[in-house]
Amino acid sequence: MSNYLTVENASKAFGTLELFSNLTFTIEEGRKVAIVARNGAGKTTLLNILAGKDSFDAGTCVLNKDIRTGYLEQDPGFDADLTVFQAVYGAPGKMMEAIREYEYALHHHDTRKLEEASVNMDFHQAWDLDSKIRQMLGVLKLTDEEQVVSTLSGGQVKRLALAVALINEPDLLILDEPTNHLDLDMIEWLEEYLQQARITLLMVTHDRYFLDRICNEIIEIDERMAYSYKGNYAAFLQKREERLLNK
């Protein structure tokens, strides 16, 4: 297995508040990893840095250049004038471009363009992805594609951001509190999706039951240092206790 992400000797502080120092860990292909730490230890800051939205004060972060990355922020933002359709289907790539052309022709009842777009959908094998997107939007209760982002509730915006993070089927998916604003059916759908998808996951969540069912590795930030544990959350609790007893 290859390393998707490598962090070495990383430090970050805000003024005199040091969040972490000399963090070193790797995220290997196929692993489903959760970051665990007390509140205020810099979990969200760390995810923002790994997603390229911030930087370490010292140390390095090396991301495998051959992989696609998706990121769900804890408080996502969109252009307020976008529609749900534009936000979801606006991702780059030939497959998404083919889907946009098809959906446009279908919406405007343009028979000639619809025929051309259908051929293009066949060529890029985009039908399955379009079907998955529509299923996803239905599960996340975002069925009005013409609704403008500025009229969405905070929960709807978070669910929209989750859809955008998933649609490109990234190799490495980074999730910050993914179950916030999801009802039980949505959480069960997301759990099944993450279990079945061939995806590498890095996640922060306060939902311990969700974490326990999804993740097979825990990275704990404790006293500004990183400790890695193989296994789910229940295994982590046991191994953490052993580590503390042996300090």
JSON list of C-alpha atoms in Angstrom, two decimals:
[
{"chain": "A", "resi": 1, "resn": "MET", "atom": "CA", "xyz": [0.00, 0.00, 0.00]},
{"chain": "A", "resi": 2, "resn": "SER", "atom": "CA", "xyz": [1.20, 3.51, -0.77]},
{"chain": "A", "resi": 3, "resn": "ASN", "atom": "CA", "xyz": [1.20, 6.50, 1.53]},
{"chain": "A", "resi": 4, "resn": "TYR", "atom": "CA", "xyz": [-1.48, 9.00, 0.57]},
{"chain": "A", "resi": 5, "resn": "LEU", "atom": "CA", "xyz": [-0.47, 11.61, 3.12]},
{"chain": "A", "resi": 6, "resn": "THR", "atom": "CA", "xyz": [2.66, 12.09, 5.21]},
{"chain": "A", "resi": 7, "resn": "VAL", "atom": "CA", "xyz": [3.05, 14.65, 7.99]},
{"chain": "A", "resi": 8, "resn": "GLU", "atom": "CA", "xyz": [6.45, 15.14, 9.62]},
{"chain": "A", "resi": 9, "resn": "ASN", "atom": "CA", "xyz": [7.43, 17.28, 12.62]},
{"chain": "A", "resi": 10, "resn": "ALA", "atom": "CA", "xyz": [4.43, 19.57, 12.16]},
{"chain": "A", "resi": 11, "resn": "SER", "atom": "CA", "xyz": [3.66, 22.42, 14.55]},
{"chain": "A", "resi": 12, "resn": "LYS", "atom": "CA", "xyz": [0.93, 25.05, 14.72]},
{"chain": "A", "resi": 13, "resn": "ALA", "atom": "CA", "xyz": [0.20, 27.87, 17.15]},
{"chain": "A", "resi": 14, "resn": "PHE", "atom": "CA", "xyz": [-2.08, 30.88, 17.35]},
{"chain": "A", "resi": 15, "resn": "GLY", "atom": "CA", "xyz": [-0.14, 33.54, 19.21]},
{"chain": "A", "resi": 16, "resn": "THR", "atom": "CA", "xyz": [0.99, 32.01, 22.49]},
{"chain": "A", "resi": 17, "resn": "LEU", "atom": "CA", "xyz": [-1.48, 29.10, 22.19]},
{"chain": "A", "resi": 18, "resn": "GLU", "atom": "CA", "xyz": [0.39, 26.07, 20.82]},
{"chain": "A", "resi": 19, "resn": "LEU", "atom": "CA", "xyz": [-2.09, 23.56, 19.36]},
{"chain": "A", "resi": 20, "resn": "PHE", "atom": "CA", "xyz": [0.38, 20.81, 18.52]},
{"chain": "A", "resi": 21, "resn": "SER", "atom": "CA", "xyz": [4.09, 20.33, 17.96]},
{"chain": "A", "resi": 22, "resn": "ASN", "atom": "CA", "xyz": [6.26, 17.81, 16.12]},
{"chain": "A", "resi": 23, "resn": "LEU", "atom": "CA", "xyz": [3.27, 15.84, 14.84]},
{"chain": "A", "resi": 24, "resn": "THR", "atom": "CA", "xyz": [4.37, 12.93, 12.67]},
{"chain": "A", "resi": 25, "resn": "PHE", "atom": "CA", "xyz": [2.00, 10.40, 11.07]},
{"chain": "A", "resi": 26, "resn": "THR", "atom": "CA", "xyz": [1.04, 8.83, 7.75]},
{"chain": "A", "resi": 27, "resn": "ILE", "atom": "CA", "xyz": [-2.27, 8.00, 6.11]},
{"chain": "A", "resi": 28, "resn": "GLU", "atom": "CA", "xyz": [-1.94, 4.81, 4.08]},
{"chain": "A", "resi": 29, "resn": "GLU", "atom": "CA", "xyz": [-4.09, 3.85, 1.12]},
{"chain": "A", "resi": 30, "resn": "GLY", "atom": "CA", "xyz": [-7.25, 2.05, 2.18]},
{"chain": "A", "resi": 31, "resn": "ARG", "atom": "CA", "xyz": [-7.15, 3.09, 5.84]},
{"chain": "A", "resi": 32, "resn": "LYS", "atom": "CA", "xyz": [-10.12, 4.74, 7.53]},
{"chain": "A", "resi": 33, "resn": "VAL", "atom": "CA", "xyz": [-8.64, 7.03, 10.15]},
{"chain": "A", "resi": 34, "resn": "ALA", "atom": "CA", "xyz": [-10.20, 9.18, 12.88]},
{"chain": "A", "resi": 35, "resn": "ILE", "atom": "CA", "xyz": [-8.41, 12.01, 14.69]},
{"chain": "A", "resi": 36, "resn": "VAL", "atom": "CA", "xyz": [-9.27, 12.11, 18.38]},
{"chain": "A", "resi": 37, "resn": "ALA", "atom": "CA", "xyz": [-8.35, 14.89, 20.83]},
{"chain": "A", "resi": 38, "resn": "ARG", "atom": "CA", "xyz": [-9.85, 17.10, 23.49]},
{"chain": "A", "resi": 39, "resn": "ASN", "atom": "CA", "xyz": [-11.77, 20.20, 22.39]},
{"chain": "A", "resi": 40, "resn": "GLY", "atom": "CA", "xyz": [-9.43, 23.03, 21.42]},
{"chain": "A", "resi": 41, "resn": "ALA", "atom": "CA", "xyz": [-6.54, 20.73, 20.52]},
{"chain": "A", "resi": 42, "resn": "GLY", "atom": "CA", "xyz": [-6.57, 21.82, 16.87]},
{"chain": "A", "resi": 43, "resn": "LYS", "atom": "CA", "xyz": [-8.43, 19.01, 15.10]},
{"chain": "A", "resi": 44, "resn": "THR", "atom": "CA", "xyz": [-10.27, 21.28, 12.64]},
{"chain": "A", "resi": 45, "resn": "THR", "atom": "CA", "xyz": [-7.15, 23.40, 12.14]},
{"chain": "A", "resi": 46, "resn": "LEU", "atom": "CA", "xyz": [-5.21, 20.24, 11.29]},
{"chain": "A", "resi": 47, "resn": "LEU", "atom": "CA", "xyz": [-7.83, 19.14, 8.74]},
{"chain": "A", "resi": 48, "resn": "ASN", "atom": "CA", "xyz": [-7.81, 22.59, 7.13]},
{"chain": "A", "resi": 49, "resn": "ILE", "atom": "CA", "xyz": [-4.03, 22.38, 6.76]},
{"chain": "A", "resi": 50, "resn": "LEU", "atom": "CA", "xyz": [-4.15, 18.87, 5.29]},
{"chain": "A", "resi": 51, "resn": "ALA", "atom": "CA", "xyz": [-6.81, 20.04, 2.81]},
{"chain": "A", "resi": 52, "resn": "GLY", "atom": "CA", "xyz": [-4.58, 22.94, 1.72]},
{"chain": "A", "resi": 53, "resn": "LYS", "atom": "CA", "xyz": [-6.60, 25.75, 3.31]},
{"chain": "A", "resi": 54, "resn": "ASP", "atom": "CA", "xyz": [-3.97, 26.66, 5.92]},
{"chain": "A", "resi": 55, "resn": "SER", "atom": "CA", "xyz": [-0.33, 25.87, 6.63]},
{"chain": "A", "resi": 56, "resn": "PHE", "atom": "CA", "xyz": [1.87, 24.58, 9.42]},
{"chain": "A", "resi": 57, "resn": "ASP", "atom": "CA", "xyz": [4.19, 26.95, 11.25]},
{"chain": "A", "resi": 58, "resn": "ALA", "atom": "CA", "xyz": [6.90, 24.29, 10.91]},
{"chain": "A", "resi": 59, "resn": "GLY", "atom": "CA", "xyz": [7.16, 20.80, 9.47]},
{"chain": "A", "resi": 60, "resn": "THR", "atom": "CA", "xyz": [5.99, 19.26, 6.21]},
{"chain": "A", "resi": 61, "resn": "CYS", "atom": "CA", "xyz": [2.85, 17.78, 4.70]},
{"chain": "A", "resi": 62, "resn": "VAL", "atom": "CA", "xyz": [3.27, 15.66, 1.57]},
{"chain": "A", "resi": 63, "resn": "LEU", "atom": "CA", "xyz": [0.16, 14.65, -0.36]},
{"chain": "A", "resi": 64, "resn": "ASN", "atom": "CA", "xyz": [0.34, 11.96, -3.03]},
{"chain": "A", "resi": 65, "resn": "LYS", "atom": "CA", "xyz": [0.08, 13.93, -6.29]},
{"chain": "A", "resi": 66, "resn": "ASP", "atom": "CA", "xyz": [-1.71, 11.11, -8.12]},
{"chain": "A", "resi": 67, "resn": "ILE", "atom": "CA", "xyz": [-4.85, 11.05, -5.98]},
{"chain": "A", "resi": 68, "resn": "ARG", "atom": "CA", "xyz": [-8.11, 13.00, -5.88]},
{"chain": "A", "resi": 69, "resn": "THR", "atom": "CA", "xyz": [-9.04, 14.59, -2.56]},
{"chain": "A", "resi": 70, "resn": "GLY", "atom": "CA", "xyz": [-12.45, 15.60, -1.20]},
{"chain": "A", "resi": 71, "resn": "TYR", "atom": "CA", "xyz": [-13.00, 17.76, 1.87]},
{"chain": "A", "resi": 72, "resn": "LEU", "atom": "CA", "xyz": [-16.10, 18.39, 3.96]},
{"chain": "A", "resi": 73, "resn": "GLU", "atom": "CA", "xyz": [-15.51, 21.41, 6.18]},
{"chain": "A", "resi": 74, "resn": "GLN", "atom": "CA", "xyz": [-17.23, 21.80, 9.54]},
{"chain": "A", "resi": 75, "resn": "ASP", "atom": "CA", "xyz": [-18.67, 25.14, 8.41]},
{"chain": "A", "resi": 76, "resn": "PRO", "atom": "CA", "xyz": [-18.75, 25.03, 4.60]},
{"chain": "A", "resi": 77, "resn": "GLY", "atom": "CA", "xyz": [-19.35, 28.07, 2.42]},
{"chain": "A", "resi": 78, "resn": "PHE", "atom": "CA", "xyz": [-20.75, 28.44, -1.09]},
{"chain": "A", "resi": 79, "resn": "ASP", "atom": "CA", "xyz": [-21.42, 31.34, -3.42]},
{"chain": "A", "resi": 80, "resn": "ALA", "atom": "CA", "xyz": [-24.82, 32.52, -2.15]},
{"chain": "A", "resi": 81, "resn": "ASP", "atom": "CA", "xyz": [-26.16, 32.97, -5.69]},
{"chain": "A", "resi": 82, "resn": "LEU", "atom": "CA", "xyz": [-25.54, 29.39, -6.81]},
{"chain": "A", "resi": 83, "resn": "THR", "atom": "CA", "xyz": [-28.37, 26.91, -7.14]},
{"chain": "A", "resi": 84, "resn": "VAL", "atom": "CA", "xyz": [-28.13, 23.44, -5.65]},
{"chain": "A", "resi": 85, "resn": "PHE", "atom": "CA", "xyz": [-27.67, 22.09, -9.19]},
{"chain": "A", "resi": 86, "resn": "GLN", "atom": "CA", "xyz": [-24.80, 24.49, -9.92]},
{"chain": "A", "resi": 87, "resn": "ALA", "atom": "CA", "xyz": [-23.06, 23.70, -6.63]},
{"chain": "A", "resi": 88, "resn": "VAL", "atom": "CA", "xyz": [-23.31, 19.93, -7.07]},
{"chain": "A", "resi": 89, "resn": "TYR", "atom": "CA", "xyz": [-22.76, 19.61, -10.80]},
{"chain": "A", "resi": 90, "resn": "GLY", "atom": "CA", "xyz": [-20.14, 22.35, -11.06]},
{"chain": "A", "resi": 91, "resn": "ALA", "atom": "CA", "xyz": [-17.21, 20.03, -10.31]},
{"chain": "A", "resi": 92, "resn": "PRO", "atom": "CA", "xyz": [-14.45, 19.88, -12.95]},
{"chain": "A", "resi": 93, "resn": "GLY", "atom": "CA", "xyz": [-13.84, 16.91, -15.23]},
{"chain": "A", "resi": 94, "resn": "LYS", "atom": "CA", "xyz": [-15.10, 15.49, -18.53]},
{"chain": "A", "resi": 95, "resn": "MET", "atom": "CA", "xyz": [-17.63, 13.21, -16.85]},
{"chain": "A", "resi": 96, "resn": "MET", "atom": "CA", "xyz": [-19.22, 16.06, -14.89]},
{"chain": "A", "resi": 97, "resn": "GLU", "atom": "CA", "xyz": [-19.21, 18.25, -18.02]},
{"chain": "A", "resi": 98, "resn": "ALA", "atom": "CA", "xyz": [-21.08, 15.51, -19.90]},
{"chain": "A", "resi": 99, "resn": "ILE", "atom": "CA", "xyz": [-23.65, 15.27, -17.10]},
{"chain": "A", "resi": 100, "resn": "ARG", "atom": "CA", "xyz": [-24.13, 19.06, -17.05]},
{"chain": "A", "resi": 101, "resn": "GLU", "atom": "CA", "xyz": [-24.78, 19.13, -20.81]},
{"chain": "A", "resi": 102, "resn": "TYR", "atom": "CA", "xyz": [-27.26, 16.28, -20.53]},
{"chain": "A", "resi": 103, "resn": "GLU", "atom": "CA", "xyz": [-29.13, 17.81, -17.60]},
{"chain": "A", "resi": 104, "resn": "TYR", "atom": "CA", "xyz": [-29.25, 21.20, -19.35]},
{"chain": "A", "resi": 105, "resn": "ALA", "atom": "CA", "xyz": [-30.72, 19.67, -22.52]},
{"chain": "A", "resi": 106, "resn": "LEU", "atom": "CA", "xyz": [-33.20, 17.64, -20.50]},
{"chain": "A", "resi": 107, "resn": "HIS", "atom": "CA", "xyz": [-34.31, 20.67, -18.48]},
{"chain": "A", "resi": 108, "resn": "HIS", "atom": "CA", "xyz": [-34.80, 22.80, -21.62]},
{"chain": "A", "resi": 109, "resn": "HIS", "atom": "CA", "xyz": [-36.48, 20.03, -23.65]},
{"chain": "A", "resi": 110, "resn": "ASP", "atom": "CA", "xyz": [-33.88, 20.45, -26.42]},
{"chain": "A", "resi": 111, "resn": "THR", "atom": "CA", "xyz": [-34.21, 17.21, -28.41]},
{"chain": "A", "resi": 112, "resn": "ARG", "atom": "CA", "xyz": [-31.17, 17.77, -30.64]},
{"chain": "A", "resi": 113, "resn": "LYS", "atom": "CA", "xyz": [-28.86, 18.65, -27.78]},
{"chain": "A", "resi": 114, "resn": "LEU", "atom": "CA", "xyz": [-30.31, 15.82, -25.73]},
{"chain": "A", "resi": 115, "resn": "GLU", "atom": "CA", "xyz": [-29.31, 13.30, -28.40]},
{"chain": "A", "resi": 116, "resn": "GLU", "atom": "CA", "xyz": [-25.78, 14.74, -28.58]},
{"chain": "A", "resi": 117, "resn": "ALA", "atom": "CA", "xyz": [-25.50, 14.83, -24.80]},
{"chain": "A", "resi": 118, "resn": "SER", "atom": "CA", "xyz": [-26.69, 11.21, -24.53]},
{"chain": "A", "resi": 119, "resn": "VAL", "atom": "CA", "xyz": [-23.92, 10.10, -26.89]},
{"chain": "A", "resi": 120, "resn": "ASN", "atom": "CA", "xyz": [-21.42, 12.04, -24.80]},
{"chain": "A", "resi": 121, "resn": "MET", "atom": "CA", "xyz": [-22.77, 10.43, -21.62]},
{"chain": "A", "resi": 122, "resn": "ASP", "atom": "CA", "xyz": [-22.23, 7.00, -23.20]},
{"chain": "A", "resi": 123, "resn": "PHE", "atom": "CA", "xyz": [-18.69, 7.93, -24.26]},
{"chain": "A", "resi": 124, "resn": "HIS", "atom": "CA", "xyz": [-17.68, 9.06, -20.76]},
{"chain": "A", "resi": 125, "resn": "GLN", "atom": "CA", "xyz": [-19.67, 6.30, -19.01]},
{"chain": "A", "resi": 126, "resn": "ALA", "atom": "CA", "xyz": [-21.36, 8.96, -16.92]},
{"chain": "A", "resi": 127, "resn": "TRP", "atom": "CA", "xyz": [-24.80, 7.40, -16.47]},
{"chain": "A", "resi": 128, "resn": "ASP", "atom": "CA", "xyz": [-23.94, 5.54, -13.27]},
{"chain": "A", "resi": 129, "resn": "LEU", "atom": "CA", "xyz": [-22.45, 8.66, -11.68]},
{"chain": "A", "resi": 130, "resn": "ASP", "atom": "CA", "xyz": [-25.49, 10.77, -12.57]},
{"chain": "A", "resi": 131, "resn": "SER", "atom": "CA", "xyz": [-27.73, 8.13, -11.02]},
{"chain": "A", "resi": 132, "resn": "LYS", "atom": "CA", "xyz": [-25.59, 8.05, -7.85]},
{"chain": "A", "resi": 133, "resn": "ILE", "atom": "CA", "xyz": [-25.73, 11.84, -7.57]},
{"chain": "A", "resi": 134, "resn": "ARG", "atom": "CA", "xyz": [-29.51, 11.88, -7.81]},
{"chain": "A", "resi": 135, "resn": "GLN", "atom": "CA", "xyz": [-29.79, 9.10, -5.24]},
{"chain": "A", "resi": 136, "resn": "MET", "atom": "CA", "xyz": [-27.43, 11.01, -2.96]},
{"chain": "A", "resi": 137, "resn": "LEU", "atom": "CA", "xyz": [-29.40, 14.25, -3.25]},
{"chain": "A", "resi": 138, "resn": "GLY", "atom": "CA", "xyz": [-32.60, 12.37, -2.48]},
{"chain": "A", "resi": 139, "resn": "VAL", "atom": "CA", "xyz": [-31.15, 10.76, 0.65]},
{"chain": "A", "resi": 140, "resn": "LEU", "atom": "CA", "xyz": [-29.77, 14.14, 1.78]},
{"chain": "A", "resi": 141, "resn": "LYS", "atom": "CA", "xyz": [-33.18, 15.75, 1.14]},
{"chain": "A", "resi": 142, "resn": "LEU", "atom": "CA", "xyz": [-31.89, 18.23, -1.45]},
{"chain": "A", "resi": 143, "resn": "THR", "atom": "CA", "xyz": [-34.48, 17.51, -4.10]},
{"chain": "A", "resi": 144, "resn": "ASP", "atom": "CA", "xyz": [-35.11, 21.10, -5.29]},
{"chain": "A", "resi": 145, "resn": "GLU", "atom": "CA", "xyz": [-32.16, 21.60, -7.64]},
{"chain": "A", "resi": 146, "resn": "GLU", "atom": "CA", "xyz": [-33.20, 25.16, -8.45]},
{"chain": "A", "resi": 147, "resn": "GLN", "atom": "CA", "xyz": [-33.16, 26.30, -4.82]},
{"chain": "A", "resi": 148, "resn": "VAL", "atom": "CA", "xyz": [-30.60, 29.06, -4.27]},
{"chain": "A", "resi": 149, "resn": "VAL", "atom": "CA", "xyz": [-27.88, 28.54, -1.67]},
{"chain": "A", "resi": 150, "resn": "SER", "atom": "CA", "xyz": [-28.77, 31.79, 0.12]},
{"chain": "A", "resi": 151, "resn": "THR", "atom": "CA", "xyz": [-32.18, 30.32, 0.99]},
{"chain": "A", "resi": 152, "resn": "LEU", "atom": "CA", "xyz": [-30.81, 27.07, 2.45]},
{"chain": "A", "resi": 153, "resn": "SER", "atom": "CA", "xyz": [-30.66, 26.43, 6.18]},
{"chain": "A", "resi": 154, "resn": "GLY", "atom": "CA", "xyz": [-27.34, 25.76, 7.88]},
{"chain": "A", "resi": 155, "resn": "GLY", "atom": "CA", "xyz": [-28.12, 22.06, 7.90]},
{"chain": "A", "resi": 156, "resn": "GLN", "atom": "CA", "xyz": [-28.97, 22.04, 4.21]},
{"chain": "A", "resi": 157, "resn": "VAL", "atom": "CA", "xyz": [-25.69, 23.80, 3.40]},
{"chain": "A", "resi": 158, "resn": "LYS", "atom": "CA", "xyz": [-23.76, 21.15, 5.36]},
{"chain": "A", "resi": 159, "resn": "ARG", "atom": "CA", "xyz": [-25.58, 18.37, 3.50]},
{"chain": "A", "resi": 160, "resn": "LEU", "atom": "CA", "xyz": [-24.94, 20.11, 0.19]},
{"chain": "A", "resi": 161, "resn": "ALA", "atom": "CA", "xyz": [-21.24, 20.28, 1.04]},
{"chain": "A", "resi": 162, "resn": "LEU", "atom": "CA", "xyz": [-21.27, 16.56, 1.87]},
{"chain": "A", "resi": 163, "resn": "ALA", "atom": "CA", "xyz": [-22.77, 15.79, -1.54]},
{"chain": "A", "resi": 164, "resn": "VAL", "atom": "CA", "xyz": [-20.11, 17.92, -3.27]},
{"chain": "A", "resi": 165, "resn": "ALA", "atom": "CA", "xyz": [-17.34, 16.17, -1.31]},
{"chain": "A", "resi": 166, "resn": "LEU", "atom": "CA", "xyz": [-18.59, 12.73, -2.34]},
{"chain": "A", "resi": 167, "resn": "ILE", "atom": "CA", "xyz": [-19.59, 13.14, -5.99]},
{"chain": "A", "resi": 168, "resn": "ASN", "atom": "CA", "xyz": [-16.09, 13.07, -7.46]},
{"chain": "A", "resi": 169, "resn": "GLU", "atom": "CA", "xyz": [-15.46, 9.78, -5.65]},
{"chain": "A", "resi": 170, "resn": "PRO", "atom": "CA", "xyz": [-12.15, 11.00, -4.18]},
{"chain": "A", "resi": 171, "resn": "ASP", "atom": "CA", "xyz": [-9.33, 8.64, -3.31]},
{"chain": "A", "resi": 172, "resn": "LEU", "atom": "CA", "xyz": [-8.77, 10.49, -0.02]},
{"chain": "A", "resi": 173, "resn": "LEU", "atom": "CA", "xyz": [-11.84, 11.87, 1.73]},
{"chain": "A", "resi": 174, "resn": "ILE", "atom": "CA", "xyz": [-11.42, 14.31, 4.65]},
{"chain": "A", "resi": 175, "resn": "LEU", "atom": "CA", "xyz": [-14.54, 14.82, 6.78]},
{"chain": "A", "resi": 176, "resn": "ASP", "atom": "CA", "xyz": [-15.03, 17.28, 9.65]},
{"chain": "A", "resi": 177, "resn": "GLU", "atom": "CA", "xyz": [-18.09, 16.34, 11.75]},
{"chain": "A", "resi": 178, "resn": "PRO", "atom": "CA", "xyz": [-19.91, 14.58, 8.87]},
{"chain": "A", "resi": 179, "resn": "THR", "atom": "CA", "xyz": [-22.95, 13.48, 10.89]},
{"chain": "A", "resi": 180, "resn": "ASN", "atom": "CA", "xyz": [-23.90, 17.00, 12.00]},
{"chain": "A", "resi": 181, "resn": "HIS", "atom": "CA", "xyz": [-27.36, 17.90, 10.62]},
{"chain": "A", "resi": 182, "resn": "LEU", "atom": "CA", "xyz": [-28.01, 14.31, 9.45]},
{"chain": "A", "resi": 183, "resn": "ASP", "atom": "CA", "xyz": [-30.99, 12.32, 10.66]},
{"chain": "A", "resi": 184, "resn": "LEU", "atom": "CA", "xyz": [-30.71, 8.61, 11.48]},
{"chain": "A", "resi": 185, "resn": "ASP", "atom": "CA", "xyz": [-31.55, 7.44, 7.93]},
{"chain": "A", "resi": 186, "resn": "MET", "atom": "CA", "xyz": [-28.92, 9.77, 6.44]},
{"chain": "A", "resi": 187, "resn": "ILE", "atom": "CA", "xyz": [-26.30, 8.60, 8.95]},
{"chain": "A", "resi": 188, "resn": "GLU", "atom": "CA", "xyz": [-27.02, 4.96, 8.14]},
{"chain": "A", "resi": 189, "resn": "TRP", "atom": "CA", "xyz": [-26.76, 5.72, 4.41]},
{"chain": "A", "resi": 190, "resn": "LEU", "atom": "CA", "xyz": [-23.43, 7.53, 4.90]},
{"chain": "A", "resi": 191, "resn": "GLU", "atom": "CA", "xyz": [-22.13, 4.72, 7.10]},
{"chain": "A", "resi": 192, "resn": "GLU", "atom": "CA", "xyz": [-22.93, 2.13, 4.44]},
{"chain": "A", "resi": 193, "resn": "TYR", "atom": "CA", "xyz": [-21.42, 4.34, 1.72]},
{"chain": "A", "resi": 194, "resn": "LEU", "atom": "CA", "xyz": [-18.14, 4.76, 3.58]},
{"chain": "A", "resi": 195, "resn": "GLN", "atom": "CA", "xyz": [-17.94, 1.08, 4.48]},
{"chain": "A", "resi": 196, "resn": "GLN", "atom": "CA", "xyz": [-18.45, -0.06, 0.89]},
{"chain": "A", "resi": 197, "resn": "ALA", "atom": "CA", "xyz": [-16.54, 2.63, -1.01]},
{"chain": "A", "resi": 198, "resn": "ARG", "atom": "CA", "xyz": [-12.95, 1.96, -2.01]},
{"chain": "A", "resi": 199, "resn": "ILE", "atom": "CA", "xyz": [-11.82, 5.09, -0.31]},
{"chain": "A", "resi": 200, "resn": "THR", "atom": "CA", "xyz": [-9.21, 6.30, 2.16]},
{"chain": "A", "resi": 201, "resn": "LEU", "atom": "CA", "xyz": [-10.78, 8.31, 4.96]},
{"chain": "A", "resi": 202, "resn": "LEU", "atom": "CA", "xyz": [-9.56, 10.88, 7.47]},
{"chain": "A", "resi": 203, "resn": "MET", "atom": "CA", "xyz": [-12.28, 12.06, 9.82]},
{"chain": "A", "resi": 204, "resn": "VAL", "atom": "CA", "xyz": [-13.05, 14.12, 12.90]},
{"chain": "A", "resi": 205, "resn": "THR", "atom": "CA", "xyz": [-16.35, 13.39, 14.63]},
{"chain": "A", "resi": 206, "resn": "HIS", "atom": "CA", "xyz": [-17.92, 13.53, 18.08]},
{"chain": "A", "resi": 207, "resn": "ASP", "atom": "CA", "xyz": [-20.24, 10.67, 17.09]},
{"chain": "A", "resi": 208, "resn": "ARG", "atom": "CA", "xyz": [-18.38, 7.82, 18.81]},
{"chain": "A", "resi": 209, "resn": "TYR", "atom": "CA", "xyz": [-20.80, 5.15, 17.54]},
{"chain": "A", "resi": 210, "resn": "PHE", "atom": "CA", "xyz": [-20.31, 6.27, 13.94]},
{"chain": "A", "resi": 211, "resn": "LEU", "atom": "CA", "xyz": [-16.54, 6.42, 14.46]},
{"chain": "A", "resi": 212, "resn": "ASP", "atom": "CA", "xyz": [-16.46, 2.95, 16.01]},
{"chain": "A", "resi": 213, "resn": "ARG", "atom": "CA", "xyz": [-18.31, 1.39, 13.06]},
{"chain": "A", "resi": 214, "resn": "ILE", "atom": "CA", "xyz": [-16.33, 3.14, 10.32]},
{"chain": "A", "resi": 215, "resn": "CYS", "atom": "CA", "xyz": [-12.71, 3.62, 11.33]},
{"chain": "A", "resi": 216, "resn": "ASN", "atom": "CA", "xyz": [-9.92, 1.05, 11.56]},
{"chain": "A", "resi": 217, "resn": "GLU", "atom": "CA", "xyz": [-7.24, 3.41, 12.84]},
{"chain": "A", "resi": 218, "resn": "ILE", "atom": "CA", "xyz": [-7.18, 6.21, 15.42]},
{"chain": "A", "resi": 219, "resn": "ILE", "atom": "CA", "xyz": [-4.71, 9.09, 15.61]},
{"chain": "A", "resi": 220, "resn": "GLU", "atom": "CA", "xyz": [-4.83, 10.70, 19.05]},
{"chain": "A", "resi": 221, "resn": "ILE", "atom": "CA", "xyz": [-3.45, 14.18, 19.69]},
{"chain": "A", "resi": 222, "resn": "ASP", "atom": "CA", "xyz": [-2.51, 14.30, 23.35]},
{"chain": "A", "resi": 223, "resn": "GLU", "atom": "CA", "xyz": [-0.28, 16.89, 25.01]},
{"chain": "A", "resi": 224, "resn": "ARG", "atom": "CA", "xyz": [0.40, 18.30, 21.54]},
{"chain": "A", "resi": 225, "resn": "MET", "atom": "CA", "xyz": [1.83, 14.98, 20.26]},
{"chain": "A", "resi": 226, "resn": "ALA", "atom": "CA", "xyz": [0.34, 12.36, 17.89]},
{"chain": "A", "resi": 227, "resn": "TYR", "atom": "CA", "xyz": [-0.15, 8.68, 18.78]},
{"chain": "A", "resi": 228, "resn": "SER", "atom": "CA", "xyz": [-1.43, 6.11, 16.24]},
{"chain": "A", "resi": 229, "resn": "TYR", "atom": "CA", "xyz": [-3.52, 3.06, 17.14]},
{"chain": "A", "resi": 230, "resn": "LYS", "atom": "CA", "xyz": [-4.68, 0.30, 14.79]},
{"chain": "A", "resi": 231, "resn": "GLY", "atom": "CA", "xyz": [-8.29, -0.76, 15.32]},
{"chain": "A", "resi": 232, "resn": "ASN", "atom": "CA", "xyz": [-11.63, 0.92, 15.98]},
{"chain": "A", "resi": 233, "resn": "TYR", "atom": "CA", "xyz": [-12.57, 3.29, 18.78]},
{"chain": "A", "resi": 234, "resn": "ALA", "atom": "CA", "xyz": [-13.16, 0.51, 21.31]},
{"chain": "A", "resi": 235, "resn": "ALA", "atom": "CA", "xyz": [-9.68, -0.89, 20.62]},
{"chain": "A", "resi": 236, "resn": "PHE", "atom": "CA", "xyz": [-8.24, 2.62, 20.90]},
{"chain": "A", "resi": 237, "resn": "LEU", "atom": "CA", "xyz": [-9.65, 3.10, 24.40]},
{"chain": "A", "resi": 238, "resn": "GLN", "atom": "CA", "xyz": [-8.00, -0.08, 25.59]},
{"chain": "A", "resi": 239, "resn": "LYS", "atom": "CA", "xyz": [-4.64, 0.63, 23.92]},
{"chain": "A", "resi": 240, "resn": "ARG", "atom": "CA", "xyz": [-4.66, 4.23, 25.14]},
{"chain": "A", "resi": 241, "resn": "GLU", "atom": "CA", "xyz": [-5.14, 3.07, 28.72]},
{"chain": "A", "resi": 242, "resn": "GLU", "atom": "CA", "xyz": [-2.19, 0.69, 28.29]},
{"chain": "A", "resi": 243, "resn": "ARG", "atom": "CA", "xyz": [-0.04, 3.54, 26.92]},
{"chain": "A", "resi": 244, "resn": "LEU", "atom": "CA", "xyz": [-0.87, 5.82, 29.82]},
{"chain": "A", "resi": 245, "resn": "LEU", "atom": "CA", "xyz": [-0.16, 3.08, 32.37]},
{"chain": "A", "resi": 246, "resn": "ASN", "atom": "CA", "xyz": [3.26, 2.51, 30.79]},
{"chain": "A", "resi": 247, "resn": "LYS", "atom": "CA", "xyz": [4.31, 6.18, 30.68]}
]
